[in-house]
Short mmCIF file of C-alpha atoms in Angstrom, two decimals:
data_model
loop_
_atom_site.label_atom_id
_atom_site.label_comp_id
_atom_site.label_asym_id
_atom_site.label_seq_id
_atom_site.Cartn_x
_atom_site.Cartn_y
_atom_site.Cartn_z
CA MET M 13 43.53 53.83 46.90
CA ALA M 14 41.62 50.74 45.85
CA VAL M 15 42.71 49.10 42.67
CA ILE M 16 39.87 48.00 40.37
CA HIS M 17 40.75 45.06 38.18
CA ARG M 18 38.92 45.31 34.89
CA SER M 19 38.52 42.26 32.73
CA ASP M 20 39.79 42.33 29.23
CA PRO M 21 37.10 43.94 27.00
CA LEU M 22 37.94 41.51 24.27
CA SER M 23 37.12 38.58 26.53
CA ARG M 24 33.68 40.04 27.14
CA ILE M 25 33.05 40.50 23.44
CA HIS M 26 34.46 37.14 22.40
CA PRO M 27 34.13 34.77 25.36
CA GLU M 28 35.90 31.46 25.13
CA PRO M 29 33.47 28.77 23.93
CA LEU M 30 32.59 25.98 26.29
CA HIS M 31 33.86 22.72 24.87
CA GLN M 32 30.92 20.42 25.49
CA PRO M 33 31.36 16.86 24.25
CA ASP M 34 29.22 15.61 21.36
CA PHE M 35 27.69 12.47 22.81
CA PHE M 36 26.82 11.15 19.36
CA ASP M 37 30.53 10.88 18.66
CA HIS M 38 30.79 8.31 21.44
CA LEU M 39 28.02 6.11 20.05
CA PRO M 40 29.08 3.27 17.75
CA ASP M 41 27.68 3.15 14.23
CA SER M 42 25.61 0.08 15.09
CA ILE M 43 23.63 2.04 17.71
CA LEU M 44 23.00 4.93 15.32
CA LEU M 45 21.78 2.49 12.68
CA LEU M 46 19.32 1.03 15.21
CA VAL M 47 17.97 4.56 15.74
CA PHE M 48 17.72 5.24 12.00
CA ASN M 49 15.96 1.93 11.42
CA ARG M 50 13.40 2.88 14.05
CA ILE M 51 12.84 6.17 12.21
CA GLY M 52 12.24 4.39 8.90
CA ASP M 53 10.49 7.29 7.16
CA VAL M 54 12.47 8.20 4.06
CA LYS M 55 11.86 11.96 4.47
CA ALA M 56 13.11 12.01 8.05
CA LEU M 57 16.12 9.92 7.05
CA GLY M 58 16.85 12.39 4.26
CA ARG M 59 16.96 15.20 6.83
CA CYS M 60 19.22 13.14 9.08
CA GLY M 61 21.59 12.64 6.18
CA VAL M 62 22.36 16.38 5.94
CA VAL M 63 23.18 16.79 9.65
CA SER M 64 26.76 15.57 9.41
CA LYS M 65 29.16 13.62 7.22
CA ARG M 66 28.86 10.67 9.58
CA PHE M 67 25.08 10.62 9.37
CA HIS M 68 25.31 11.02 5.61
CA SER M 69 27.46 7.89 5.38
CA LEU M 70 25.18 5.85 7.69
CA VAL M 71 21.73 6.65 6.28
CA PRO M 72 22.29 4.63 3.04
CA GLN M 73 22.87 1.56 5.24
CA VAL M 74 19.39 1.66 6.79
CA GLU M 75 17.53 -1.65 6.35
CA ASN M 76 13.97 -0.65 7.29
CA VAL M 77 12.55 2.06 4.99
CA VAL M 78 9.05 3.53 4.68
CA VAL M 79 8.12 5.69 1.67
CA ARG M 80 4.93 7.70 2.14
CA VAL M 81 3.70 9.16 -1.14
CA ASP M 82 2.37 12.66 -0.46
CA CYS M 83 0.29 13.07 -3.57
CA VAL M 84 -0.42 11.31 -6.83
CA ILE M 85 0.32 13.33 -9.95
CA SER M 86 -2.17 12.67 -12.72
CA ASP M 87 -3.04 14.15 -16.08
CA ASP M 88 -6.57 15.01 -14.97
CA ASP M 89 -7.70 18.56 -15.60
CA ASP M 90 -9.10 18.90 -12.10
CA PRO M 91 -6.47 20.60 -9.90
CA SER M 92 -7.94 18.90 -6.85
CA SER M 93 -6.64 15.58 -8.21
CA LEU M 94 -3.27 16.50 -6.74
CA SER M 95 -4.56 16.77 -3.20
CA PRO M 96 -3.99 13.86 -0.83
CA ASP M 97 -7.25 14.82 0.92
CA LYS M 98 -9.39 14.52 -2.20
CA PRO M 99 -12.59 12.65 -1.29
CA ARG M 100 -13.16 9.20 -2.72
CA SER M 101 -15.23 9.22 -5.89
CA SER M 102 -18.81 8.20 -5.35
CA ALA M 103 -19.06 6.66 -8.81
CA SER M 104 -20.39 3.14 -8.96
CA PRO M 105 -17.97 0.18 -9.03
CA PHE M 106 -19.17 -0.52 -12.57
CA SER M 107 -17.72 2.77 -13.80
CA ALA M 108 -14.59 2.19 -11.70
CA ILE M 109 -13.79 -1.01 -13.54
CA PHE M 110 -13.95 0.74 -16.91
CA ARG M 111 -11.69 3.52 -15.68
CA LEU M 112 -9.19 0.91 -14.56
CA ILE M 113 -9.28 -0.99 -17.83
CA PHE M 114 -8.87 1.99 -20.14
CA LYS M 115 -6.65 4.13 -17.95
CA PRO M 116 -5.05 1.73 -15.45
CA LEU M 117 -3.40 3.60 -12.63
CA HIS M 118 -1.90 6.28 -14.83
CA ALA M 119 -1.03 8.37 -11.80
CA LEU M 120 0.91 5.55 -10.17
CA THR M 121 2.79 4.97 -13.39
CA GLN M 122 4.16 8.50 -13.11
CA LEU M 123 5.23 7.99 -9.53
CA LEU M 124 6.73 4.51 -9.71
CA ALA M 125 8.21 4.51 -13.20
CA THR M 126 11.07 6.53 -14.67
CA LYS M 127 10.97 10.16 -15.75
CA ARG M 128 8.17 11.29 -18.00
CA SER M 129 6.63 14.60 -18.97
CA SER M 130 3.54 15.87 -17.17
CA SER M 131 0.95 18.43 -18.25
CA SER M 132 -1.17 18.40 -15.10
CA PRO M 133 -1.87 21.60 -13.14
CA SER M 134 0.49 22.95 -10.52
CA PRO M 135 0.10 21.30 -7.14
CA SER M 136 -0.86 23.13 -4.00
CA PRO M 137 2.01 24.13 -1.70
CA SER M 138 1.11 21.31 0.66
CA SER M 139 1.51 18.68 -2.05
CA SER M 140 5.29 18.42 -2.24
CA SER M 141 5.54 14.78 -3.22
CA LEU M 142 8.72 13.12 -1.97
CA SER M 143 10.84 16.21 -2.63
CA ILE M 144 13.51 15.19 -0.13
CA THR M 145 16.62 14.50 -2.18
CA GLY M 146 18.71 16.56 -4.52
CA GLY M 147 20.83 15.68 -7.50
CA GLY M 148 20.01 13.34 -10.32
CA GLU M 149 17.15 13.62 -12.77
CA ASP M 150 15.69 10.14 -13.21
CA GLY M 151 12.19 9.86 -11.88
CA GLU M 152 11.82 13.59 -11.28
CA ILE M 153 8.79 15.57 -12.40
CA GLU M 154 9.00 19.36 -12.47
CA GLN M 155 5.68 21.04 -11.70
CA GLY M 156 5.00 24.58 -10.63
CA GLY M 157 8.55 25.00 -9.37
CA VAL M 158 8.26 21.90 -7.16
CA THR M 159 10.31 18.82 -7.97
CA HIS M 160 8.50 15.54 -7.36
CA HIS M 161 10.60 12.43 -6.98
CA SER M 162 9.39 8.93 -7.67
CA PRO M 163 10.00 6.24 -5.01
CA THR M 164 12.39 4.59 -7.48
CA GLN M 165 14.57 7.69 -7.53
CA VAL M 166 14.41 8.30 -3.77
CA LEU M 167 15.40 4.72 -2.94
CA LYS M 168 18.52 4.85 -5.12
CA ASN M 169 20.28 6.43 -2.13
CA PHE M 170 19.80 3.29 -0.03
CA ASN M 171 22.06 0.27 -0.47
CA GLU M 172 21.01 -2.18 2.27
CA ILE M 173 17.19 -2.14 2.31
CA ARG M 174 15.69 -5.35 3.67
CA PHE M 175 12.20 -4.26 4.65
CA LEU M 176 10.45 -1.78 2.38
CA ARG M 177 6.97 -0.35 2.81
CA ILE M 178 5.42 2.08 0.32
CA GLU M 179 2.20 3.86 1.29
CA LEU M 180 -0.01 5.55 -1.29
CA PRO M 181 -2.31 8.43 -0.26
CA ALA M 182 -5.49 6.47 -1.05
CA GLY M 183 -6.75 3.28 -2.67
CA GLU M 184 -7.24 3.21 -6.43
CA LEU M 185 -10.80 1.90 -6.49
CA GLY M 186 -13.57 4.48 -6.32
CA ILE M 187 -16.51 2.96 -4.47
CA ASP M 188 -19.77 4.27 -3.08
CA ASP M 189 -19.81 5.67 0.44
CA GLY M 190 -20.57 3.01 3.00
CA VAL M 191 -19.37 0.15 0.79
CA LEU M 192 -16.59 -2.07 2.15
CA LEU M 193 -13.93 -3.35 -0.25
CA LYS M 194 -10.56 -4.66 0.93
CA TRP M 195 -8.03 -6.90 -0.78
CA ARG M 196 -4.70 -8.52 -0.03
CA ALA M 197 -2.54 -10.11 -2.72
CA GLU M 198 0.78 -11.94 -2.87
CA PHE M 199 2.93 -12.03 -6.00
CA GLY M 200 6.06 -13.73 -7.25
CA SER M 201 6.59 -13.34 -10.98
CA THR M 202 2.80 -13.56 -11.22
CA LEU M 203 -0.18 -13.66 -8.88
CA GLU M 204 0.13 -16.33 -6.18
CA ASN M 205 -3.03 -15.60 -4.22
CA CYS M 206 -5.52 -12.85 -3.49
CA VAL M 207 -8.24 -12.47 -0.85
CA ILE M 208 -11.06 -9.95 -1.26
CA LEU M 209 -13.52 -8.92 1.45
CA GLY M 210 -16.54 -6.83 0.50
CA ALA M 211 -19.90 -5.73 1.86
CA SER M 212 -22.64 -3.58 0.38
CA SER M 213 -22.92 -1.68 3.66
CA VAL M 214 -21.40 -1.56 7.13
CA ALA M 215 -23.45 -0.70 10.21
CA THR M 216 -21.70 -0.22 13.56
CA ASP M 217 -24.85 0.21 15.64
CA PRO M 218 -27.51 -2.14 14.31
CA PRO M 219 -31.07 -1.06 15.21
CA PRO M 220 -32.90 -3.48 17.51
CA SER M 221 -35.47 -5.64 15.77
CA ASP M 222 -38.53 -6.90 17.60
CA ASP M 223 -40.33 -8.10 14.52
CA SER M 224 -40.38 -11.89 14.81
CA ASN M 225 -41.67 -12.28 11.27
CA ALA M 226 -38.74 -10.29 9.88
CA ALA M 227 -36.30 -12.36 11.93
CA ALA M 228 -37.86 -15.56 10.62
CA ALA M 229 -37.60 -14.27 7.04
CA VAL M 230 -33.90 -13.57 7.53
CA ALA M 231 -33.38 -17.02 8.99
CA VAL M 232 -35.04 -18.63 5.97
CA GLU M 233 -32.98 -16.53 3.55
CA ASP M 234 -29.73 -17.17 5.41
CA ASN M 235 -29.74 -20.96 5.47
CA GLY M 236 -26.14 -21.18 4.28
CA SER M 237 -27.03 -20.96 0.59
CA ILE M 238 -26.84 -17.91 -1.63
CA PRO M 239 -30.40 -16.59 -1.98
CA GLU M 240 -32.01 -16.37 -5.40
CA SER M 241 -32.21 -12.59 -5.07
CA PHE M 242 -28.39 -12.50 -5.13
CA TYR M 243 -28.47 -13.48 -8.82
CA THR M 244 -31.43 -11.36 -9.88
CA ASN M 245 -30.75 -8.01 -8.20
CA GLY M 246 -27.20 -7.55 -9.53
CA GLY M 247 -25.46 -8.82 -6.39
CA LEU M 248 -23.36 -11.40 -8.21
CA LYS M 249 -22.51 -8.99 -11.02
CA LEU M 250 -21.34 -6.43 -8.47
CA ARG M 251 -19.06 -8.99 -6.77
CA VAL M 252 -17.53 -9.88 -10.12
CA VAL M 253 -16.75 -6.19 -10.65
CA TRP M 254 -15.17 -5.97 -7.20
CA THR M 255 -13.03 -9.01 -7.95
CA ILE M 256 -11.80 -7.85 -11.37
CA SER M 257 -11.17 -4.31 -10.10
CA SER M 258 -9.10 -5.57 -7.17
CA LEU M 259 -7.08 -7.92 -9.39
CA ILE M 260 -6.33 -5.14 -11.87
CA ALA M 261 -5.26 -2.79 -9.07
CA ALA M 262 -3.01 -5.48 -7.58
CA SER M 263 -1.45 -6.47 -10.91
CA ALA M 264 -0.80 -2.81 -11.80
CA ARG M 265 1.01 -2.23 -8.50
CA HIS M 266 3.07 -5.38 -9.10
CA TYR M 267 4.09 -4.30 -12.60
CA LEU M 268 5.23 -0.88 -11.42
CA LEU M 269 7.45 -2.29 -8.68
CA GLN M 270 9.82 -3.98 -11.13
CA PRO M 271 12.57 -1.30 -11.14
CA ILE M 272 12.71 -1.17 -7.34
CA ILE M 273 12.88 -4.95 -7.00
CA ALA M 274 15.55 -5.26 -9.69
CA GLU M 275 17.77 -2.60 -8.12
CA HIS M 276 17.50 -3.62 -4.46
CA LYS M 277 18.63 -7.23 -4.26
CA THR M 278 18.91 -7.14 -0.45
CA LEU M 279 15.12 -6.94 -0.01
CA ASP M 280 13.54 -9.53 2.27
CA SER M 281 10.05 -8.04 2.33
CA LEU M 282 8.13 -5.50 0.26
CA VAL M 283 4.66 -4.13 1.05
CA LEU M 284 2.77 -1.66 -1.14
CA THR M 285 -0.36 -0.38 0.56
CA ASP M 286 -2.43 2.78 0.96
CA THR M 287 -3.50 4.96 3.87
CA ASP M 288 -7.11 3.81 3.47
CA GLY M 289 -6.07 0.20 3.96
CA GLN M 290 -8.08 -0.73 0.87
CA GLY M 291 -5.44 -2.88 -0.79
CA VAL M 292 -2.18 -4.52 0.30
CA LEU M 293 0.37 -6.14 -2.02
CA CYS M 294 2.99 -8.30 -0.28
CA MET M 295 6.15 -10.01 -1.49
CA ASN M 296 8.60 -12.05 0.60
CA ARG M 297 12.24 -12.80 -0.23
CA ASP M 298 11.53 -15.93 -2.28
CA GLN M 299 8.84 -14.14 -4.28
CA LEU M 300 11.11 -11.16 -4.90
CA GLU M 301 13.90 -13.43 -6.13
CA GLU M 302 11.48 -15.29 -8.38
CA LEU M 303 10.53 -12.03 -10.10
CA ARG M 304 14.20 -11.18 -10.69
CA VAL M 305 15.00 -14.49 -12.39
CA LYS M 306 11.67 -15.11 -14.10
CA PRO M 307 10.32 -12.17 -16.14
CA LEU M 308 6.68 -11.39 -15.58
CA SER M 309 4.07 -11.59 -18.32
CA ALA M 310 2.72 -8.13 -19.03
CA SER M 311 -0.81 -7.42 -20.22
CA SER M 312 -0.87 -6.23 -23.82
CA ALA M 313 -3.70 -3.80 -23.02
CA SER M 314 -2.10 -1.85 -20.17
CA LYS M 315 0.88 -1.51 -17.87
CA ARG M 316 0.12 -4.31 -15.47
CA THR M 317 1.04 -7.92 -14.88
CA LEU M 318 -1.06 -10.44 -16.77
CA VAL M 319 -3.52 -12.16 -14.44
CA PRO M 320 -3.43 -15.95 -15.04
CA ALA M 321 -6.42 -18.29 -15.23
CA LEU M 322 -7.90 -18.47 -11.76
CA ASN M 323 -9.80 -20.74 -9.41
CA MET M 324 -11.97 -18.83 -6.95
CA ARG M 325 -13.86 -19.78 -3.83
CA LEU M 326 -16.67 -17.52 -2.62
CA TRP M 327 -18.42 -17.26 0.72
CA TYR M 328 -21.51 -15.08 1.16
CA ALA M 329 -23.78 -13.99 4.00
CA PRO M 330 -26.82 -11.72 3.50
CA SER M 331 -26.09 -10.25 6.94
CA LEU M 332 -23.06 -10.94 9.12
CA GLU M 333 -23.05 -9.66 12.70
CA LEU M 334 -19.60 -9.50 14.27
CA PRO M 335 -18.85 -9.86 18.00
CA ASP M 336 -18.31 -6.10 18.42
CA GLY M 337 -21.79 -5.33 17.04
CA THR M 338 -20.69 -4.40 13.52
CA VAL M 339 -23.08 -5.72 10.87
CA LEU M 340 -21.91 -6.39 7.30
CA LYS M 341 -24.76 -6.48 4.79
CA GLY M 342 -24.07 -8.68 1.78
CA ALA M 343 -20.76 -9.82 3.27
CA THR M 344 -18.62 -11.54 0.64
CA LEU M 345 -15.24 -13.22 0.86
CA VAL M 346 -13.39 -14.33 -2.29
CA ALA M 347 -10.23 -16.47 -2.21
CA ILE M 348 -8.27 -16.58 -5.47
CA ARG M 349 -5.42 -18.76 -6.65
CA PRO M 350 -4.05 -19.52 -10.14
CA SER M 351 -5.53 -22.62 -11.72
CA GLU M 352 -2.02 -24.10 -11.97
CA SER M 353 -1.30 -23.64 -8.27
CA LYS M 354 -0.17 -26.81 -6.52
CA LYS M 355 -1.37 -25.63 -3.10
CA GLU M 356 -4.10 -27.64 -1.40
CA VAL M 357 -7.54 -26.38 -2.41
CA CYS M 358 -9.06 -27.31 0.94
CA ASP M 359 -6.55 -25.20 2.91
CA VAL M 360 -8.28 -21.97 3.99
CA SER M 361 -5.90 -20.91 6.77
CA TRP M 362 -4.29 -18.31 4.50
CA VAL M 363 -7.75 -16.91 3.72
CA SER M 364 -8.93 -16.46 7.30
CA SER M 365 -5.65 -14.78 8.29
CA ALA M 366 -5.53 -12.32 5.39
CA PHE M 367 -6.98 -9.39 7.36
CA ASP M 368 -6.46 -7.99 10.85
CA GLY M 369 -8.88 -6.76 13.48
CA VAL M 370 -12.61 -6.80 12.91
CA TYR M 371 -12.21 -7.72 9.24
CA GLY M 372 -10.08 -10.71 10.17
CA VAL M 373 -12.92 -11.85 12.43
CA ALA M 374 -15.35 -11.43 9.52
CA ALA M 375 -13.14 -13.60 7.27
CA LYS M 376 -12.92 -16.33 9.91
CA MET M 377 -16.71 -16.34 10.25
CA LEU M 378 -17.34 -16.43 6.51
CA VAL M 379 -15.04 -19.39 5.75
CA LYS M 380 -17.22 -21.54 8.02
CA ARG M 381 -20.14 -21.08 5.65
CA ARG M 382 -20.97 -22.93 2.45
CA THR M 383 -18.31 -22.59 -0.25
CA TYR M 384 -19.01 -21.77 -3.92
CA CYS M 385 -16.40 -22.42 -6.60
CA LEU M 386 -15.86 -20.25 -9.68
CA GLU M 387 -13.33 -20.01 -12.47
CA MET M 388 -11.97 -17.05 -14.40
CA ASN M 389 -9.92 -16.91 -17.59
CA SER M 390 -6.63 -15.07 -17.88
CA PHE M 391 -6.86 -11.34 -18.62
#
């Protein structure tokens, strides 16, 4: 009689687990930190930190951190103000400047400052702003059951940050559709320099012109000098509004970064920008250290850094055609430095290199034109 060997039923129900090695255990901490630094995004790093005790101990040592703000919480009555996809206001730059003066970046104050109450409507489910960490209450805003954390609060978990980039969902300045307005500013304890590039319209496919008379008229108007129409049709007034608006936006961002800069003394570089690429605020290690040891002068009218007396240089072209075919109508470049700056006035290398890509080409072309000097009082 054949004997049938039956396996133990218990072994079929509870098979012995296969002991596969965890390859991460064989990686040194330095390699894992290289991986985490490549990740950068603070939300992804927060998820990595809950994977294991080892990851949890390594994430705070990351040096390269990117904070992407999901939504800006404001006190506006319009619920759509919480959406990161809210379209840019089509209001004129003149109304934008008044909004900035009387209510300067109130939404950013809530995100970058410490805890404050909020009476704005509940956000949509997709607008969970920086809700990636638990514990602690500073910088948290409770809304509709969703806890929103300020970048200041989120970054408290990191001890070794050297390179920090904060991205806002959109630029602060509401401009008309088709209008170009970009700025880049550097700060220490106060404004060190700012470059503004603007154009009343941008055309990517300029229509061909066979009218020789029209071409001659343009050539006469664009002889290197600012045409008389620039002063009479509101062109100059509009550029002044662009300049003041950009300076207020930059100085407000600078003011609100104080707690982050004070707490993270390992920082070598800080960039605060937006997904639209409208404005970029940069600070290097020396500028960051200057702000820590030399208190900034705050504006008495609003929560922003006081803008010192300024010297400005302006370049203008009624029409600027770039090598790729893009045409900027009313192209304007403004270079700004404090009146007390000891830097050489004739040096324009920092101006022409302020922007990348096609806009960098536009800046390089504009600085070759006639220069106009202006002055502006502190505000």
